[in-house]
Amino acid sequence: DGGITQSPKYLFRKEGQNVTLSCEQNLNHDAMYWYRQDPGQGLRLIYYSQIVNDFQKGDIAEGYSVSREKKESFPLTVTSAQKNPTAFYLCASSATRRRRSYEQYFGPGTRLTVT
Amino acid sequence: AQSVTQLGSHVSVSEGALVLLRCNYSSSVPPYLFWYVQYPNQGLQLLLKYTSAATLVKGINGFEAEFKKSETSFHLTKPSAHMSDAAEYFCAVSDRDTDKLIFGTGTRLQVFP
Protein backbone atom coordinates (compact mmCIF):
# COMPACT_ATOMS: atom_id res chain seq x y z
CA ASP A 1 0.00 0.00 0.00
CA GLY A 2 1.86 3.07 -1.27
CA GLY A 3 1.87 6.39 0.47
CA ILE A 4 3.63 8.95 2.60
CA THR A 5 4.11 8.59 6.32
CA GLN A 6 4.97 11.31 8.78
CA SER A 7 5.83 10.73 12.36
CA PRO A 8 4.95 11.57 14.99
CA LYS A 9 1.45 12.99 14.57
CA TYR A 10 1.89 15.34 17.53
CA LEU A 11 5.21 16.64 18.86
CA PHE A 12 5.93 18.83 21.85
CA ARG A 13 9.25 20.53 22.50
CA LYS A 14 10.74 23.15 24.77
CA GLU A 15 11.97 26.38 23.28
CA GLY A 16 15.64 26.21 22.33
CA GLN A 17 15.62 22.54 21.34
CA ASN A 18 16.12 21.24 17.85
CA VAL A 19 13.54 18.74 16.64
CA THR A 20 13.47 16.46 13.59
CA LEU A 21 10.29 15.54 11.75
CA SER A 22 10.23 12.33 9.78
CA CYS A 23 8.87 11.88 6.25
CA GLU A 24 9.01 8.60 4.32
CA GLN A 25 7.46 7.67 0.97
CA ASN A 26 7.21 4.39 -0.91
CA LEU A 27 5.76 5.84 -4.09
CA ASN A 28 9.12 5.83 -5.87
CA HIS A 29 8.79 9.59 -6.34
CA ASP A 30 11.85 11.66 -7.17
CA ALA A 31 10.70 14.95 -5.65
CA MET A 32 9.82 15.68 -2.02
CA TYR A 33 8.63 18.83 -0.27
CA TRP A 34 8.11 20.30 3.17
CA TYR A 35 5.37 22.83 3.86
CA ARG A 36 4.34 24.80 6.89
CA GLN A 37 0.68 25.59 7.55
CA ASP A 38 -0.55 28.17 10.06
CA PRO A 39 -4.19 28.85 10.97
CA GLY A 40 -5.93 30.89 8.30
CA GLN A 41 -2.98 30.72 5.94
CA GLY A 42 -2.19 28.63 2.95
CA LEU A 43 0.78 26.33 2.56
CA ARG A 44 4.23 27.85 2.61
CA LEU A 45 7.12 25.95 1.10
CA ILE A 46 10.09 25.38 3.39
CA TYR A 47 12.42 23.15 1.36
CA TYR A 48 12.15 20.84 -1.61
CA SER A 49 14.30 18.19 -3.21
CA GLN A 50 14.09 16.97 -6.78
CA ILE A 51 16.75 14.30 -6.50
CA VAL A 52 18.78 12.46 -3.88
CA ASN A 53 21.61 14.49 -2.30
CA ASP A 54 20.21 17.76 -3.61
CA PHE A 55 17.67 20.20 -2.18
CA GLN A 56 16.64 23.84 -2.53
CA LYS A 57 15.31 26.47 -0.19
CA GLY A 58 11.67 27.37 -0.46
CA ASP A 59 10.01 30.59 0.62
CA ILE A 60 10.59 30.28 4.37
CA ALA A 61 13.76 28.18 4.85
CA GLU A 62 15.29 30.25 7.67
CA GLY A 63 15.55 28.23 10.87
CA TYR A 64 15.05 24.90 9.12
CA SER A 65 17.38 22.27 7.65
CA VAL A 66 16.86 19.11 5.59
CA SER A 67 18.75 16.17 4.17
CA ARG A 68 18.03 13.81 1.30
CA GLU A 69 20.35 10.84 1.64
CA LYS A 70 17.80 8.33 0.39
CA LYS A 71 15.09 8.62 -2.23
CA GLU A 72 12.44 7.49 0.26
CA SER A 73 13.30 9.84 3.10
CA PHE A 74 13.32 13.63 3.55
CA PRO A 75 13.61 14.58 7.25
CA LEU A 76 13.11 18.17 8.38
CA THR A 77 14.92 19.66 11.36
CA VAL A 78 13.37 22.64 13.08
CA THR A 79 16.26 24.42 14.75
CA SER A 80 16.28 26.73 17.72
CA ALA A 81 16.86 29.58 15.27
CA GLN A 82 13.28 29.28 14.01
CA LYS A 83 11.51 32.09 15.83
CA ASN A 84 7.98 30.77 15.69
CA PRO A 85 8.11 27.00 15.15
CA THR A 86 4.64 26.05 16.40
CA ALA A 87 2.71 25.00 13.29
CA PHE A 88 1.34 22.10 11.27
CA TYR A 89 4.01 20.60 9.02
CA LEU A 90 3.16 18.74 5.85
CA CYS A 91 5.40 16.57 3.71
CA ALA A 92 4.61 15.80 0.07
CA SER A 93 6.10 14.00 -2.88
CA SER A 94 5.66 13.97 -6.64
CA ALA A 95 7.02 12.35 -9.75
CA THR A 96 9.18 14.77 -11.73
CA ARG A 97 8.20 16.68 -14.85
CA ARG A 98 10.24 14.18 -16.80
CA ARG A 99 7.40 11.77 -16.07
CA ARG A 100 4.85 14.48 -16.93
CA SER A 101 3.26 14.32 -13.53
CA TYR A 102 3.02 17.39 -11.34
CA GLU A 103 0.49 16.56 -8.66
CA GLN A 104 1.80 16.23 -5.17
CA TYR A 105 0.75 13.59 -2.68
CA PHE A 106 0.66 14.58 0.96
CA GLY A 107 1.37 12.86 4.23
CA PRO A 108 -0.96 13.18 7.26
CA GLY A 109 1.08 15.97 8.82
CA THR A 110 2.88 16.59 12.12
CA ARG A 111 1.60 19.19 14.56
CA LEU A 112 4.55 20.72 16.39
CA THR A 113 4.02 22.71 19.57
CA VAL A 114 6.94 24.55 21.12
CA THR A 115 6.55 26.11 24.56
CA ALA B 1 5.49 34.09 -12.07
CA GLN B 2 2.47 31.93 -11.46
CA SER B 3 -0.04 32.83 -8.77
CA VAL B 4 -3.43 31.67 -7.52
CA THR B 5 -6.27 33.67 -6.00
CA GLN B 6 -9.13 32.05 -4.16
CA LEU B 7 -12.04 34.42 -3.70
CA GLY B 8 -13.73 34.01 -0.36
CA SER B 9 -11.92 32.53 2.62
CA HIS B 10 -15.22 31.15 3.94
CA VAL B 11 -18.22 29.79 2.05
CA SER B 12 -21.40 28.52 3.70
CA VAL B 13 -24.10 26.48 2.00
CA SER B 14 -27.08 24.43 3.05
CA GLU B 15 -27.05 20.69 2.62
CA GLY B 16 -28.27 19.90 -0.89
CA ALA B 17 -27.34 23.31 -2.29
CA LEU B 18 -24.85 24.03 -5.05
CA VAL B 19 -21.22 24.39 -4.01
CA LEU B 20 -19.12 26.95 -5.92
CA LEU B 21 -15.54 27.67 -4.85
CA ARG B 22 -13.68 30.20 -6.94
CA CYS B 23 -10.10 30.06 -8.18
CA ASN B 24 -8.32 32.39 -10.57
CA TYR B 25 -4.76 31.88 -11.72
CA SER B 26 -2.05 33.76 -13.53
CA SER B 27 0.46 31.89 -15.61
CA SER B 28 2.66 32.75 -18.54
CA VAL B 29 2.35 29.26 -19.97
CA PRO B 30 -0.58 26.84 -20.19
CA PRO B 31 -0.96 25.75 -16.61
CA TYR B 32 -1.58 22.52 -14.82
CA LEU B 33 -4.21 23.20 -12.16
CA PHE B 34 -5.29 21.28 -9.09
CA TRP B 35 -7.89 21.26 -6.35
CA TYR B 36 -7.09 19.70 -3.00
CA VAL B 37 -9.28 19.11 0.06
CA GLN B 38 -8.09 19.11 3.66
CA TYR B 39 -10.08 17.78 6.61
CA PRO B 40 -9.14 18.98 10.11
CA ASN B 41 -5.71 17.82 11.28
CA GLN B 42 -5.10 15.84 8.12
CA GLY B 43 -2.99 16.17 5.02
CA LEU B 44 -4.22 17.37 1.65
CA GLN B 45 -6.04 15.00 -0.69
CA LEU B 46 -6.14 15.53 -4.44
CA LEU B 47 -9.70 16.17 -5.65
CA LEU B 48 -9.00 16.69 -9.35
CA LYS B 49 -6.47 18.05 -11.81
CA TYR B 50 -6.41 19.80 -15.17
CA THR B 51 -3.52 18.91 -17.46
CA SER B 52 -4.60 20.42 -20.81
CA ALA B 53 -6.90 17.61 -21.88
CA ALA B 54 -10.67 18.11 -21.40
CA THR B 55 -11.60 21.51 -19.99
CA LEU B 56 -14.27 20.01 -17.72
CA VAL B 57 -12.58 17.82 -15.16
CA LYS B 58 -14.40 15.40 -12.91
CA GLY B 59 -12.96 14.47 -9.56
CA ILE B 60 -13.74 12.44 -6.51
CA ASN B 61 -16.77 12.87 -4.23
CA GLY B 62 -18.90 14.37 -7.02
CA PHE B 63 -16.78 17.48 -7.53
CA GLU B 64 -15.86 18.93 -10.90
CA ALA B 65 -14.04 21.98 -12.21
CA GLU B 66 -14.00 23.80 -15.50
CA PHE B 67 -10.89 25.37 -16.99
CA LYS B 68 -11.73 28.68 -18.68
CA LYS B 69 -8.71 30.17 -20.35
CA SER B 70 -10.47 33.41 -21.30
CA GLU B 71 -11.36 34.03 -17.66
CA THR B 72 -8.16 32.48 -16.21
CA SER B 73 -10.43 30.56 -13.87
CA PHE B 74 -10.71 27.04 -12.53
CA HIS B 75 -13.75 27.11 -10.25
CA LEU B 76 -14.76 24.03 -8.27
CA THR B 77 -18.41 22.96 -8.18
CA LYS B 78 -20.63 20.27 -6.77
CA PRO B 79 -24.36 20.16 -7.57
CA SER B 80 -25.53 19.10 -4.12
CA ALA B 81 -23.57 19.67 -0.92
CA HIS B 82 -23.28 16.98 1.73
CA MET B 83 -22.40 17.46 5.35
CA SER B 84 -19.22 15.46 4.77
CA ASP B 85 -18.01 18.11 2.27
CA ALA B 86 -17.25 20.50 5.12
CA ALA B 87 -13.48 21.03 4.86
CA GLU B 88 -10.87 23.43 3.56
CA TYR B 89 -10.23 23.51 -0.17
CA PHE B 90 -7.05 24.64 -1.88
CA CYS B 91 -6.49 25.55 -5.51
CA ALA B 92 -2.95 25.18 -6.89
CA VAL B 93 -1.07 25.88 -10.13
CA SER B 94 2.11 24.14 -11.19
CA ASP B 95 5.43 25.83 -11.83
CA ARG B 96 6.71 23.68 -14.65
CA ASP B 97 10.29 24.93 -14.32
CA THR B 98 10.71 23.83 -10.71
CA ASP B 99 8.07 21.12 -10.10
CA LYS B 100 6.67 23.35 -7.36
CA LEU B 101 2.99 23.95 -6.74
CA ILE B 102 1.75 27.44 -5.97
CA PHE B 103 -1.19 27.25 -3.56
CA GLY B 104 -4.02 29.63 -2.92
CA THR B 105 -4.81 30.64 0.65
CA GLY B 106 -7.71 28.22 0.86
CA THR B 107 -11.50 28.38 1.22
CA ARG B 108 -13.23 26.88 4.23
CA LEU B 109 -16.55 25.32 3.27
CA GLN B 110 -19.28 25.02 5.89
CA VAL B 111 -22.38 22.94 5.21
CA PHE B 112 -25.49 23.57 7.30
CA PRO B 113 -28.29 21.03 7.72
GROMACS .gro file of C-alpha atoms in nm:
model
  228
    1ASP     CA    1   0.000   0.000   0.000
    2GLY     CA    2   0.186   0.307  -0.127
    3GLY     CA    3   0.187   0.639   0.047
    4ILE     CA    4   0.363   0.895   0.260
    5THR     CA    5   0.411   0.859   0.632
    6GLN     CA    6   0.497   1.131   0.878
    7SER     CA    7   0.583   1.073   1.236
    8PRO     CA    8   0.495   1.157   1.499
    9LYS     CA    9   0.145   1.299   1.457
   10TYR     CA   10   0.189   1.534   1.753
   11LEU     CA   11   0.521   1.664   1.886
   12PHE     CA   12   0.593   1.883   2.185
   13ARG     CA   13   0.925   2.053   2.250
   14LYS     CA   14   1.074   2.315   2.477
   15GLU     CA   15   1.197   2.638   2.328
   16GLY     CA   16   1.564   2.621   2.233
   17GLN     CA   17   1.562   2.254   2.134
   18ASN     CA   18   1.612   2.124   1.785
   19VAL     CA   19   1.354   1.874   1.664
   20THR     CA   20   1.347   1.646   1.359
   21LEU     CA   21   1.029   1.554   1.175
   22SER     CA   22   1.023   1.233   0.978
   23CYS     CA   23   0.887   1.188   0.625
   24GLU     CA   24   0.901   0.860   0.432
   25GLN     CA   25   0.746   0.767   0.097
   26ASN     CA   26   0.721   0.439  -0.091
   27LEU     CA   27   0.576   0.584  -0.409
   28ASN     CA   28   0.912   0.583  -0.587
   29HIS     CA   29   0.879   0.959  -0.634
   30ASP     CA   30   1.185   1.166  -0.717
   31ALA     CA   31   1.070   1.495  -0.565
   32MET     CA   32   0.982   1.568  -0.202
   33TYR     CA   33   0.863   1.883  -0.027
   34TRP     CA   34   0.811   2.030   0.317
   35TYR     CA   35   0.537   2.283   0.386
   36ARG     CA   36   0.434   2.480   0.689
   37GLN     CA   37   0.068   2.559   0.755
   38ASP     CA   38  -0.055   2.817   1.006
   39PRO     CA   39  -0.419   2.885   1.097
   40GLY     CA   40  -0.593   3.089   0.830
   41GLN     CA   41  -0.298   3.072   0.594
   42GLY     CA   42  -0.219   2.863   0.295
   43LEU     CA   43   0.078   2.633   0.256
   44ARG     CA   44   0.423   2.785   0.261
   45LEU     CA   45   0.712   2.595   0.110
   46ILE     CA   46   1.009   2.538   0.339
   47TYR     CA   47   1.242   2.315   0.136
   48TYR     CA   48   1.215   2.084  -0.161
   49SER     CA   49   1.430   1.819  -0.321
   50GLN     CA   50   1.409   1.697  -0.678
   51ILE     CA   51   1.675   1.430  -0.650
   52VAL     CA   52   1.878   1.246  -0.388
   53ASN     CA   53   2.161   1.449  -0.230
   54ASP     CA   54   2.021   1.776  -0.361
   55PHE     CA   55   1.767   2.020  -0.218
   56GLN     CA   56   1.664   2.384  -0.253
   57LYS     CA   57   1.531   2.647  -0.019
   58GLY     CA   58   1.167   2.737  -0.046
   59ASP     CA   59   1.001   3.059   0.062
   60ILE     CA   60   1.059   3.028   0.437
   61ALA     CA   61   1.376   2.818   0.485
   62GLU     CA   62   1.529   3.025   0.767
   63GLY     CA   63   1.555   2.823   1.087
   64TYR     CA   64   1.505   2.490   0.912
   65SER     CA   65   1.738   2.227   0.765
   66VAL     CA   66   1.686   1.911   0.559
   67SER     CA   67   1.875   1.617   0.417
   68ARG     CA   68   1.803   1.381   0.130
   69GLU     CA   69   2.035   1.084   0.164
   70LYS     CA   70   1.780   0.833   0.039
   71LYS     CA   71   1.509   0.862  -0.223
   72GLU     CA   72   1.244   0.749   0.026
   73SER     CA   73   1.330   0.984   0.310
   74PHE     CA   74   1.332   1.363   0.355
   75PRO     CA   75   1.361   1.458   0.725
   76LEU     CA   76   1.311   1.817   0.838
   77THR     CA   77   1.492   1.966   1.136
   78VAL     CA   78   1.337   2.264   1.308
   79THR     CA   79   1.626   2.442   1.475
   80SER     CA   80   1.628   2.673   1.772
   81ALA     CA   81   1.686   2.958   1.527
   82GLN     CA   82   1.328   2.928   1.401
   83LYS     CA   83   1.151   3.209   1.583
   84ASN     CA   84   0.798   3.077   1.569
   85PRO     CA   85   0.811   2.700   1.515
   86THR     CA   86   0.464   2.605   1.640
   87ALA     CA   87   0.271   2.500   1.329
   88PHE     CA   88   0.134   2.210   1.127
   89TYR     CA   89   0.401   2.060   0.902
   90LEU     CA   90   0.316   1.874   0.585
   91CYS     CA   91   0.540   1.657   0.371
   92ALA     CA   92   0.461   1.580   0.007
   93SER     CA   93   0.610   1.400  -0.288
   94SER     CA   94   0.566   1.397  -0.664
   95ALA     CA   95   0.702   1.235  -0.975
   96THR     CA   96   0.918   1.477  -1.173
   97ARG     CA   97   0.820   1.668  -1.485
   98ARG     CA   98   1.024   1.418  -1.680
   99ARG     CA   99   0.740   1.177  -1.607
  100ARG     CA  100   0.485   1.448  -1.693
  101SER     CA  101   0.326   1.432  -1.353
  102TYR     CA  102   0.302   1.739  -1.134
  103GLU     CA  103   0.049   1.656  -0.866
  104GLN     CA  104   0.180   1.623  -0.517
  105TYR     CA  105   0.075   1.359  -0.268
  106PHE     CA  106   0.066   1.458   0.096
  107GLY     CA  107   0.137   1.286   0.423
  108PRO     CA  108  -0.096   1.318   0.726
  109GLY     CA  109   0.108   1.597   0.882
  110THR     CA  110   0.288   1.659   1.212
  111ARG     CA  111   0.160   1.919   1.456
  112LEU     CA  112   0.455   2.072   1.639
  113THR     CA  113   0.402   2.271   1.957
  114VAL     CA  114   0.694   2.455   2.112
  115THR     CA  115   0.655   2.611   2.456
  116ALA     CA  116   0.549   3.409  -1.207
  117GLN     CA  117   0.247   3.193  -1.146
  118SER     CA  118  -0.004   3.283  -0.877
  119VAL     CA  119  -0.343   3.167  -0.752
  120THR     CA  120  -0.627   3.367  -0.600
  121GLN     CA  121  -0.913   3.205  -0.416
  122LEU     CA  122  -1.204   3.442  -0.370
  123GLY     CA  123  -1.373   3.401  -0.036
  124SER     CA  124  -1.192   3.253   0.262
  125HIS     CA  125  -1.522   3.115   0.394
  126VAL     CA  126  -1.822   2.979   0.205
  127SER     CA  127  -2.140   2.852   0.370
  128VAL     CA  128  -2.410   2.648   0.200
  129SER     CA  129  -2.708   2.443   0.305
  130GLU     CA  130  -2.705   2.069   0.262
  131GLY     CA  131  -2.827   1.990  -0.089
  132ALA     CA  132  -2.734   2.331  -0.229
  133LEU     CA  133  -2.485   2.403  -0.505
  134VAL     CA  134  -2.122   2.439  -0.401
  135LEU     CA  135  -1.912   2.695  -0.592
  136LEU     CA  136  -1.554   2.767  -0.485
  137ARG     CA  137  -1.368   3.020  -0.694
  138CYS     CA  138  -1.010   3.006  -0.818
  139ASN     CA  139  -0.832   3.239  -1.057
  140TYR     CA  140  -0.476   3.188  -1.172
  141SER     CA  141  -0.205   3.376  -1.353
  142SER     CA  142   0.046   3.189  -1.561
  143SER     CA  143   0.266   3.275  -1.854
  144VAL     CA  144   0.235   2.926  -1.997
  145PRO     CA  145  -0.058   2.684  -2.019
  146PRO     CA  146  -0.096   2.575  -1.661
  147TYR     CA  147  -0.158   2.252  -1.482
  148LEU     CA  148  -0.421   2.320  -1.216
  149PHE     CA  149  -0.529   2.128  -0.909
  150TRP     CA  150  -0.789   2.126  -0.635
  151TYR     CA  151  -0.709   1.970  -0.300
  152VAL     CA  152  -0.928   1.911   0.006
  153GLN     CA  153  -0.809   1.911   0.366
  154TYR     CA  154  -1.008   1.778   0.661
  155PRO     CA  155  -0.914   1.898   1.011
  156ASN     CA  156  -0.571   1.782   1.128
  157GLN     CA  157  -0.510   1.584   0.812
  158GLY     CA  158  -0.299   1.617   0.502
  159LEU     CA  159  -0.422   1.737   0.165
  160GLN     CA  160  -0.604   1.500  -0.069
  161LEU     CA  161  -0.614   1.553  -0.444
  162LEU     CA  162  -0.970   1.617  -0.565
  163LEU     CA  163  -0.900   1.669  -0.935
  164LYS     CA  164  -0.647   1.805  -1.181
  165TYR     CA  165  -0.641   1.980  -1.517
  166THR     CA  166  -0.352   1.891  -1.746
  167SER     CA  167  -0.460   2.042  -2.081
  168ALA     CA  168  -0.690   1.761  -2.188
  169ALA     CA  169  -1.067   1.811  -2.140
  170THR     CA  170  -1.160   2.151  -1.999
  171LEU     CA  171  -1.427   2.001  -1.772
  172VAL     CA  172  -1.258   1.782  -1.516
  173LYS     CA  173  -1.440   1.540  -1.291
  174GLY     CA  174  -1.296   1.447  -0.956
  175ILE     CA  175  -1.374   1.244  -0.651
  176ASN     CA  176  -1.677   1.287  -0.423
  177GLY     CA  177  -1.890   1.437  -0.702
  178PHE     CA  178  -1.678   1.748  -0.753
  179GLU     CA  179  -1.586   1.893  -1.090
  180ALA     CA  180  -1.404   2.198  -1.221
  181GLU     CA  181  -1.400   2.380  -1.550
  182PHE     CA  182  -1.089   2.537  -1.699
  183LYS     CA  183  -1.173   2.868  -1.868
  184LYS     CA  184  -0.871   3.017  -2.035
  185SER     CA  185  -1.047   3.341  -2.130
  186GLU     CA  186  -1.136   3.403  -1.766
  187THR     CA  187  -0.816   3.248  -1.621
  188SER     CA  188  -1.043   3.056  -1.387
  189PHE     CA  189  -1.071   2.704  -1.253
  190HIS     CA  190  -1.375   2.711  -1.025
  191LEU     CA  191  -1.476   2.403  -0.827
  192THR     CA  192  -1.841   2.296  -0.818
  193LYS     CA  193  -2.063   2.027  -0.677
  194PRO     CA  194  -2.436   2.016  -0.757
  195SER     CA  195  -2.553   1.910  -0.412
  196ALA     CA  196  -2.357   1.967  -0.092
  197HIS     CA  197  -2.328   1.698   0.173
  198MET     CA  198  -2.240   1.746   0.535
  199SER     CA  199  -1.922   1.546   0.477
  200ASP     CA  200  -1.801   1.811   0.227
  201ALA     CA  201  -1.725   2.050   0.512
  202ALA     CA  202  -1.348   2.103   0.486
  203GLU     CA  203  -1.087   2.343   0.356
  204TYR     CA  204  -1.023   2.351  -0.017
  205PHE     CA  205  -0.705   2.464  -0.188
  206CYS     CA  206  -0.649   2.555  -0.551
  207ALA     CA  207  -0.295   2.518  -0.689
  208VAL     CA  208  -0.107   2.588  -1.013
  209SER     CA  209   0.211   2.414  -1.119
  210ASP     CA  210   0.543   2.583  -1.183
  211ARG     CA  211   0.671   2.368  -1.465
  212ASP     CA  212   1.029   2.493  -1.432
  213THR     CA  213   1.071   2.383  -1.071
  214ASP     CA  214   0.807   2.112  -1.010
  215LYS     CA  215   0.667   2.335  -0.736
  216LEU     CA  216   0.299   2.395  -0.674
  217ILE     CA  217   0.175   2.744  -0.597
  218PHE     CA  218  -0.119   2.725  -0.356
  219GLY     CA  219  -0.402   2.963  -0.292
  220THR     CA  220  -0.481   3.064   0.065
  221GLY     CA  221  -0.771   2.822   0.086
  222THR     CA  222  -1.150   2.838   0.122
  223ARG     CA  223  -1.323   2.688   0.423
  224LEU     CA  224  -1.655   2.532   0.327
  225GLN     CA  225  -1.928   2.502   0.589
  226VAL     CA  226  -2.238   2.294   0.521
  227PHE     CA  227  -2.549   2.357   0.730
  228PRO     CA  228  -2.829   2.103   0.772
   0.00000   0.00000   0.00000
